[in-house]
Coordinates of C-alpha atoms and ligand atoms in Angstrom, one line a residue:
X1096 CA 0.1 -0.1 0.1
X1097 CA 1.2 3.5 -0.9
X1098 CA 1.5 5.9 1.9
X1099 CA 2.4 9.0 0.1
X1100 CA 0.1 11.6 -1.2
X1101 CA -0.6 11.1 -4.9
X1102 CA -0.4 13.9 -7.3
X1103 CA -4.1 14.5 -7.5
X1104 CA -4.3 14.1 -3.6
X1105 CA -1.9 16.7 -3.3
X1106 CA -3.8 19.1 -5.5
X1107 CA -7.0 18.2 -3.4
X1108 CA -5.3 18.9 -0.1
X1109 CA -3.8 22.3 -1.3
X1110 CA -7.2 23.2 -2.6
X1111 CA -8.8 22.4 0.7
X1112 CA -6.4 24.9 2.2
X1113 CA -7.2 27.7 -0.3
X1114 CA -4.6 27.1 -2.7
X1115 CA -6.0 26.5 -6.2
X1116 CA -3.8 24.7 -8.8
X1117 CA -5.4 23.6 -12.0
X1118 CA -6.0 19.8 -11.8
X1119 CA -4.1 19.2 -15.0
X1120 CA -1.0 21.2 -14.0
X1121 CA 2.4 20.1 -15.0
X1122 CA 4.2 21.8 -12.1
X1123 CA 6.9 19.4 -11.2
X1124 CA 6.6 17.0 -8.6
X1125 CA 9.1 18.9 -6.7
X1126 CA 7.5 22.2 -7.0
X1127 CA 4.2 20.7 -6.0
X1128 CA 5.8 19.1 -3.0
X1129 CA 7.5 22.3 -1.9
X1130 CA 4.1 24.2 -2.2
X1131 CA 2.5 21.4 0.0
X1132 CA 5.4 21.6 2.5
X1133 CA 5.1 25.4 2.8
X1134 CA 1.3 25.2 3.1
X1135 CA 1.6 22.5 6.1
X1136 CA 4.2 24.7 7.7
X1137 CA 1.9 27.9 7.4
X1138 CA -1.1 25.8 8.5
X1139 CA 0.8 25.1 11.8
X1140 CA 2.0 28.7 12.0
X1141 CA 5.6 27.5 12.2
X1142 CA 7.2 30.9 11.4
X1143 CA 6.0 32.0 14.9
X1144 CA 7.5 29.2 16.8
X1145 CA 10.4 30.1 19.2
X1146 CA 13.5 30.1 17.4
X1147 CA 15.6 27.9 17.8
X1148 CA 12.7 25.6 18.6
X1149 CA 14.1 23.3 21.2
X1150 CA 11.9 20.5 22.7
X1151 CA 14.2 20.0 25.6
X1152 CA 13.6 23.5 26.9
X1153 CA 9.8 23.5 26.9
X1154 CA 7.9 23.0 30.1
X1155 CA 5.2 20.5 30.5
X1156 CA 1.6 21.5 29.5
X1157 CA -0.8 21.6 32.7
X1158 CA -2.9 18.6 31.7
X1159 CA -6.4 18.2 33.1
X1160 CA -6.9 15.1 35.2
X1161 CA -10.1 13.3 35.2
X1162 CA -12.1 13.7 38.4
X1163 CA -9.6 16.2 39.8
X1164 CA -10.1 20.0 40.1
X1165 CA -7.0 21.7 39.0
X1166 CA -7.2 25.4 38.4
X1167 CA -3.8 25.3 36.5
X1168 CA -4.9 22.8 34.2
X1169 CA -5.8 24.0 30.7
X1170 CA -8.2 22.2 28.0
X1171 CA -6.2 20.8 25.0
X1172 CA -9.4 20.4 23.2
X1173 CA -9.7 24.1 23.4
X1174 CA -5.9 25.1 22.9
X1175 CA -5.8 23.4 19.6
X1176 CA -8.5 25.2 17.9
X1177 CA -7.5 27.8 15.5
X1178 CA -9.2 30.4 13.3
X1179 CA -12.9 30.4 13.0
X1180 CA -13.6 26.8 14.5
X1181 CA -17.4 27.2 14.5
X1182 CA -17.6 25.1 11.2
X1183 CA -15.0 22.7 12.4
X1184 CA -16.8 22.1 15.6
X1185 CA -20.3 21.8 13.8
X1186 CA -18.7 19.0 11.6
X1187 CA -17.0 17.5 14.7
X1188 CA -20.2 17.1 16.5
X1189 CA -21.9 15.7 13.6
X1190 CA -19.3 13.1 13.1
X1191 CA -19.3 12.4 16.8
X1192 CA -23.2 11.9 16.8
X1193 CA -23.3 9.5 14.0
X1194 CA -20.6 10.0 11.4
X1195 CA -22.4 8.7 8.3
X1196 CA -24.6 11.8 8.2
X1197 CA -21.7 14.1 7.3
X1198 CA -22.6 15.8 4.2
X1199 CA -20.5 15.3 1.4
X1200 CA -19.7 19.0 1.4
X1201 CA -17.3 18.4 4.2
X1202 CA -15.2 16.0 2.5
X1203 CA -12.2 18.1 2.9
X1204 CA -8.9 16.5 3.9
X1205 CA -7.7 19.7 5.6
X1206 CA -10.9 20.1 7.7
X1207 CA -10.5 16.5 8.5
X1208 CA -7.1 17.0 9.9
X1209 CA -8.1 19.9 12.1
X1210 CA -10.7 17.8 13.6
X1211 CA -8.3 15.0 14.3
X1212 CA -6.2 17.5 16.2
X1213 CA -9.5 18.3 18.1
X1214 CA -10.2 14.7 18.7
X1215 CA -6.7 14.1 20.0
X1216 CA -6.9 17.0 22.2
X1217 CA -10.2 15.7 23.7
X1218 CA -8.9 12.3 24.3
X1219 CA -6.0 13.8 26.2
X1220 CA -8.3 16.0 28.4
X1221 CA -10.0 12.8 29.1
X1222 CA -6.7 11.3 30.3
X1223 CA -6.1 9.0 27.4
X1224 CA -2.8 8.8 25.7
X1225 CA -3.0 6.6 22.7
X1226 CA -5.4 6.1 19.9
X1227 CA -5.8 4.3 16.5
X1228 CA -7.0 6.4 13.4
X1229 CA -8.8 4.0 11.2
X1230 CA -10.8 4.1 8.0
X1231 CA -14.4 3.3 8.5
X1232 CA -14.4 -0.1 7.1
X1233 CA -11.7 -0.7 9.8
X1234 CA -9.6 -3.1 7.6
X1235 CA -7.7 -1.2 5.0
X1236 CA -5.3 1.1 7.0
X1237 CA -4.8 2.6 10.3
X1238 CA -2.3 4.8 12.2
X1239 CA -1.4 3.9 15.6
X1240 CA -0.3 6.7 17.8
X1241 CA 0.8 7.2 21.4
X1242 CA 1.4 10.6 22.8
X1243 CA 4.7 10.7 24.9
X1244 CA 4.3 14.2 26.3
X1245 CA 2.5 17.3 25.9
X1246 CA 4.6 20.4 26.2
X1247 CA 3.9 24.0 26.2
X1248 CA 5.1 26.4 23.6
X1249 CA 3.1 29.1 24.8
X1250 CA -0.2 29.5 26.8
X1251 CA -2.2 28.8 23.8
X1252 CA 0.1 26.5 21.9
X1253 CA 0.6 22.9 23.1
X1254 CA 3.2 20.5 21.3
X1255 CA 2.2 16.7 21.2
X1256 CA 5.3 14.6 21.1
X1257 CA 4.2 11.3 19.6
X1258 CA 5.3 7.9 18.7
X1259 CA 3.4 6.5 15.5
X1260 CA 3.3 3.9 12.9
X1261 CA 1.0 3.2 10.0
X1262 CA -0.3 -0.3 9.4
X1263 CA -2.1 -1.9 6.5
X1264 CA -3.6 -5.4 6.0
X1265 CA -0.2 -7.0 5.6
X1266 CA 1.0 -5.7 9.0
X1267 CA -2.3 -5.5 10.7
X1268 CA -1.3 -8.2 13.3
X1269 CA 1.5 -6.1 14.6
X1270 CA -0.9 -3.1 15.1
X1271 CA -3.2 -5.2 17.1
X1272 CA -0.2 -6.5 19.1
X1273 CA 0.6 -2.9 19.8
X1274 CA -3.1 -2.2 21.0
X1275 CA -2.9 -5.2 23.3
X1276 CA 0.3 -3.9 25.0
X1277 CA -1.3 -0.5 25.4
X1278 CA -4.4 -2.0 27.2
X1279 CA -1.9 -4.1 29.3
X1280 CA -0.1 -1.1 30.2
X1281 CA -2.8 1.1 31.0
X1282 CA -5.7 -1.0 32.4
X1283 CA -7.5 2.2 33.3
X1284 CA -7.9 3.0 29.7
X1285 CA -9.6 -0.2 28.7
X1286 CA -13.1 1.2 29.0
X1287 CA -12.3 3.1 25.9
X1288 CA -10.3 0.3 24.1
X1289 CA -11.7 1.3 20.8
X1290 CA -10.0 4.7 20.6
X1291 CA -11.0 5.0 17.0
X1292 CA -10.8 8.2 15.3
X1293 CA -12.5 7.8 11.9
X1294 CA -9.9 8.8 9.4
X1295 CA -10.2 8.2 5.7
X1296 CA -7.1 6.9 4.0
X1297 CA -6.4 10.2 2.6
X1298 CA -6.6 11.8 5.9
X1299 CA -4.2 9.2 7.2
X1300 CA -1.7 10.0 4.4
X1301 CA -2.1 13.6 5.1
X1302 CA -1.5 13.2 8.9
X1303 CA 1.5 11.1 8.1
X1304 CA 2.9 13.8 5.7
X1305 CA 2.7 16.2 8.7
X1306 CA 4.2 13.9 11.0
X1307 CA 7.1 13.3 8.7
X1308 CA 7.5 17.1 8.0
X1309 CA 7.5 17.8 11.8
X1310 CA 10.1 15.1 12.5
X1311 CA 12.6 17.8 12.1
X1312 CA 11.5 19.5 15.2
X1313 CA 12.8 16.5 17.2
X1314 CA 16.4 16.9 18.2
X1315 CA 18.4 13.7 17.3
X1316 CA 19.4 13.2 21.1
X1317 CA 15.6 13.3 22.3
X1318 CA 15.2 10.5 24.7
X1319 CA 12.2 8.2 23.7
X1320 CA 11.0 5.3 25.8
X1321 CA 9.7 2.6 23.5
X1322 CA 7.6 -0.1 24.6
X1323 CA 8.1 -3.8 23.2
X1324 CA 5.9 -3.3 20.2
X1325 CA 7.0 0.2 19.4
X1326 CA 10.6 -0.6 18.1
X1327 CA 9.6 0.4 14.6
X1328 CA 7.7 3.5 15.5
X1329 CA 8.9 6.9 14.5
X1330 CA 8.8 9.9 16.9
X1331 CA 7.4 13.3 15.8
X1332 CA 5.5 16.5 16.9
X1333 CA 1.9 17.5 16.3
X1334 CA 1.0 21.2 16.6
X1335 CA -2.3 22.9 16.3
X1336 CA -3.5 23.2 12.7
X1337 CA -5.6 26.1 11.5
X1338 CA -6.7 28.1 8.2
X1339 CA -3.9 29.7 6.4
X1340 CA -3.5 33.5 6.9
X1341 CA -3.7 35.9 4.1
X1342 CA 0.0 36.5 3.7
X1343 CA 0.6 32.7 3.2
X1344 CA -2.4 32.4 1.0
X1345 CA -1.2 35.2 -1.2
X1346 CA 2.4 33.7 -1.3
X1347 CA 1.2 30.3 -2.1
X1348 CA -1.3 31.3 -4.9
X1349 CA 1.2 33.1 -7.1
X1350 CA 3.4 31.9 -9.9
X1351 CA 1.1 29.3 -11.0
X1352 CA 2.4 29.6 -14.5
X1353 CA 0.1 28.7 -17.4
X1354 CA -3.5 28.6 -16.5
X1355 CA -4.0 25.2 -18.0
X1356 CA -0.7 23.3 -17.3
X1357 CA 1.3 25.2 -14.8
X1358 CA 4.3 25.4 -16.8
X1359 CA 6.0 28.8 -17.2
X1360 CA 3.9 31.1 -18.9
X1361 CA 5.0 32.9 -22.1
X1362 CA 1.9 34.8 -23.5
X1363 CA -1.3 36.3 -22.4
X1364 CA -4.7 36.0 -24.2
X1365 CA -4.8 38.9 -26.5
X1366 CA -8.5 39.3 -26.3
X1367 CA -8.4 40.3 -22.6
X1368 CA -4.9 40.3 -21.4
X1369 CA -6.2 38.6 -18.2
X1370 CA -4.9 35.1 -18.4
X1371 CA -1.5 33.5 -19.1
X1372 CA -0.4 30.4 -21.1
X1373 CA 2.7 28.6 -21.9
X1374 CA 1.7 28.4 -25.6
X1375 CA -1.0 28.1 -28.2
X1376 CA -1.9 24.5 -27.4
X1377 CA -2.8 25.0 -23.8
X1378 CA -4.7 28.4 -24.8
X1379 CA -6.8 26.5 -27.4
X1380 CA -7.7 23.7 -25.0
X1381 CA -8.9 26.5 -22.5
X1382 CA -10.8 28.3 -24.8
X1383 CA -14.4 26.7 -24.1
X1384 CA -13.9 27.7 -20.5
X1385 CA -12.2 30.9 -21.0
X1386 CA -14.4 32.5 -23.7
X1387 CA -17.1 33.4 -21.3
X1388 CA -14.9 35.4 -19.1
X1389 CA -12.9 36.7 -22.1
X1390 CA -15.9 38.1 -24.2
X1391 CA -17.3 39.8 -21.0
X1392 CA -14.0 41.6 -20.5
X1393 CA -13.5 42.6 -24.2
X1394 CA -13.8 46.1 -24.9
X1395 CA -14.9 47.0 -21.5
X1396 CA -14.3 50.1 -19.6
X1397 CA -11.8 49.7 -16.7
X1398 CA -11.9 52.0 -13.8
X1399 CA -9.3 52.2 -11.1
X1400 CA -10.5 52.8 -7.7
X1401 CA -8.7 53.7 -4.5
X1402 CA -9.1 50.9 -1.8
X1403 CA -9.8 51.3 1.9
X1404 CA -9.5 48.5 4.3
X1405 CA -12.2 49.5 6.7
X1406 CA -15.2 51.7 7.3
X1407 CA -14.4 54.7 9.5
X1408 CA -15.3 54.0 13.1
X1409 CA -16.5 50.4 12.6
X1410 CA -13.5 48.3 12.3
X1411 CA -14.6 45.7 14.8
X1412 CA -17.7 45.0 12.9
X1413 CA -16.1 43.2 10.0
X1414 CA -13.8 41.2 12.1
X1415 CA -16.0 38.0 12.1
X1416 CA -16.4 38.5 8.4
X1417 CA -12.8 37.8 7.5
X1418 CA -12.2 35.1 10.3
X1419 CA -12.2 32.3 7.9
X1420 CA -8.8 33.3 6.9
X1421 CA -7.2 34.9 10.0
X1422 CA -6.4 33.0 13.1
X1423 CA -7.4 34.7 16.3
X1424 CA -6.3 32.1 18.9
X1425 CA -2.5 31.8 18.6
X1426 CA -1.3 33.4 21.6
X1427 CA 1.9 34.4 20.0
X1428 CA 3.0 37.9 20.9
X1429 CA 2.4 40.5 18.3
X1430 CA 0.3 38.1 16.4
X1431 CA -3.2 36.5 16.8
X1432 CA -5.8 39.0 17.4
X1433 CA -3.7 41.9 17.1
X1434 CA -2.6 41.0 13.8
X1435 CA -6.2 40.6 12.4
X1436 CA -7.3 43.9 13.8
X1437 CA -4.3 45.6 12.5
X1438 CA -5.5 44.3 9.1
X1439 CA -8.8 46.0 9.6
X1440 CA -7.5 49.3 11.1
X1441 CA -7.2 50.9 7.9
X1442 CA -3.5 51.4 7.7
X1443 CA -3.0 47.9 6.0
X1444 CA -3.8 47.3 2.4
X1445 CA -6.4 44.5 1.7
X1446 CA -4.6 41.4 1.2
X1447 CA -3.9 40.2 -2.3
X1448 CA -4.3 36.5 -2.9
X1449 CA -4.8 36.8 -6.7
X1450 CA -1.5 38.5 -7.8
X1451 CA -2.5 40.4 -10.9
X1452 CA -5.0 37.9 -12.3
X1453 CA -8.6 39.0 -12.6
X1454 CA -11.1 37.9 -10.0
X1455 CA -14.8 38.5 -9.5
X1456 CA -15.8 41.1 -6.9
X1457 CA -19.1 41.8 -5.4
X1458 CA -19.9 45.5 -5.0
X1459 CA -22.5 46.5 -2.6
X1460 CA -23.9 49.7 -1.0
X1461 CA -25.4 50.1 2.3
X1462 CA -29.1 50.9 2.1
X1463 CA -29.8 54.7 2.8
X1464 CA -33.0 56.6 3.1
X1465 CA -31.9 59.5 1.1
X1466 CA -28.9 60.7 -1.1
X1467 CA -25.9 58.5 -1.8
X1468 CA -24.4 56.1 0.6
X1469 CA -20.9 57.5 1.5
X1470 CA -19.0 54.2 0.7
X1471 CA -19.5 50.7 -0.8
X1472 CA -18.3 47.6 0.2
X1473 CA -16.6 44.9 -1.9
X1474 CA -15.5 41.2 -1.5
X1475 CA -14.6 38.2 -3.4
X1476 CA -16.2 34.8 -3.5
X1477 CA -13.6 33.3 -1.1
X1478 CA -13.7 36.3 1.2
X1479 CA -10.0 36.4 1.1
X1480 CA -10.3 40.1 -0.3
X1481 CA -12.6 42.7 1.2
X1482 CA -12.3 46.4 1.0
X1483 CA -14.3 49.5 0.7
X1484 CA -14.7 52.5 -1.8
X1485 CA -15.4 55.7 -0.5
X1486 CA -17.4 58.4 -2.2
X1487 CA -15.1 61.1 -1.0
X1488 CA -12.0 59.3 -2.7
X1489 CA -13.5 59.8 -6.2
X1490 CA -16.9 61.3 -6.5
X1491 CA -17.1 61.1 -10.3
X1492 CA -16.0 57.5 -10.5
X1493 CA -18.2 56.6 -7.5
X1494 CA -21.1 58.1 -9.1
X1495 CA -20.4 55.8 -12.3
X1496 CA -20.4 52.7 -10.2
X1497 CA -23.7 53.8 -8.5
X1498 CA -25.3 54.3 -11.9
X1499 CA -24.0 51.1 -13.2
X1500 CA -25.7 49.2 -10.2
X1501 CA -28.9 50.9 -10.9
X1502 CA -28.7 50.3 -14.6
X1503 CA -29.8 47.3 -16.7
X1504 CA -26.4 45.6 -16.0
X1505 CA -26.8 45.9 -12.3
X1506 CA -29.9 44.4 -10.8
X1507 CA -30.6 43.3 -7.3
X1508 CA -32.6 46.3 -6.7
X1509 CA -29.7 48.7 -7.5
X1510 CA -27.8 47.9 -4.4
X1511 CA -25.1 45.3 -5.8
X1512 CA -23.2 44.2 -8.9
X1513 CA -20.7 41.6 -9.8
X1514 CA -17.7 42.8 -11.6
X1515 CA -14.1 41.5 -13.0
X1516 CA -11.5 43.3 -11.4
X1517 CA -7.7 43.1 -10.8
X1518 CA -5.3 44.6 -8.5
X1519 CA -3.0 47.1 -9.8
X1520 CA -1.3 48.2 -6.6
X1521 CA -1.7 47.6 -3.0
X1522 CA -4.2 50.4 -2.6
X1523 CA -5.7 50.3 -6.0
X1524 CA -8.3 48.1 -7.8
X1525 CA -9.0 48.2 -11.7
X1526 CA -12.5 47.3 -12.4
X1527 CA -14.1 46.3 -15.4
X1528 CA -17.2 48.5 -14.9
X1529 CA -19.5 48.2 -17.8
X1530 CA -19.4 44.5 -18.5
X1531 CA -21.5 41.8 -16.7
X1532 CA -19.3 39.0 -15.5
X1533 CA -21.1 36.3 -17.7
X1534 CA -20.6 33.7 -15.2
X1535 CA -22.2 32.1 -12.2
X1536 CA -22.5 34.9 -9.4
X1537 CA -24.6 33.4 -6.5
X1538 CA -22.7 34.4 -3.6
Ligands
ZN153 ZN1 0.2 25.2 -20.5
ZN154 ZN1 -9.1 36.3 -22.9

């Protein structure tokens, strides 16, 4: 059984993290692998770990002990949560309740990984130290994992030092042998012998990828006490996992090359200049898809507007709005909440995850009783981009936008419209004002 992520699985994982690479990309295996590594590091916020990161020097996490009141103890289930966990919690609860009712919408390897971390946190809170991640049929593959220690990176960041090994049909007996030894060693845990965390084969492969990546955080002289059945187990570290932040998304979504194959792009579509290809073959093959966008952009009037990152005096109001891609629970100094608020305080430009590629923007004005509203809001489908256009910044262009919204190409009662736009600078957006997008806009 192959335990490495296949090419298409790597793309699927990256997509679930917000990094969209064309499915038929010819990005080299190495380039793709590097992007995955960078993405997984970013999802663990590794750039903010203490440097050098030394497991020897970290204090033990104050663990909860079952049936014991300890005011110092802190829940790991809570500590591993990152970003907007509402959606993840919802899925977690659904899974716990029955499993099979999980809507296919949530078949998302990255979300699965985040839930596994929550599951582990919960088990540790309950005093358990080992578990088996297994696919639902409970016969194809499994990852056996024992938590050796939980260390405190900072108040909100635990590090789980783990011993692990993956098993398939041919080695299943050794896996069971290990379970027997755990049960013998910790009779008190027998009540929960089936410590099964449901994990699809893809999720297991992703977890193994993370463990392999994080093995470099374990110093070579780190002492590990292995039990009899653990001689071939590997040691690694697990850290909380959460959504990628804007800067990481921006960094990992650029230089994708040819829109079809990912090879170095050498030319742009002459009709709209908005899309790049490696050559005519790829361009021709993309035409059935691209022509809608292309025709809707062709001959359009582009207007450049000044962007604002927030509305005056209402910064906090939109905080929840962008949470999906902003972690608020890191506990690192100078990061976490401070960072996300700074992004909204007007002094930081809105993040750019599109490079100079066109993307669809929804413009929306606030409802006012009389006169023009003083600003309009804009955002993209993924909500990685959100900004405001103030009337006072350019009253003439602003009036053109309002007229467009109220006119025949606007719709929605004259209060919103969808348009193609591309970033021309940190603080400027160029908008194709007088062309309807000609593509699905139900968001
Ligand atoms: Zn190409
Ligand atoms: Zn075109």
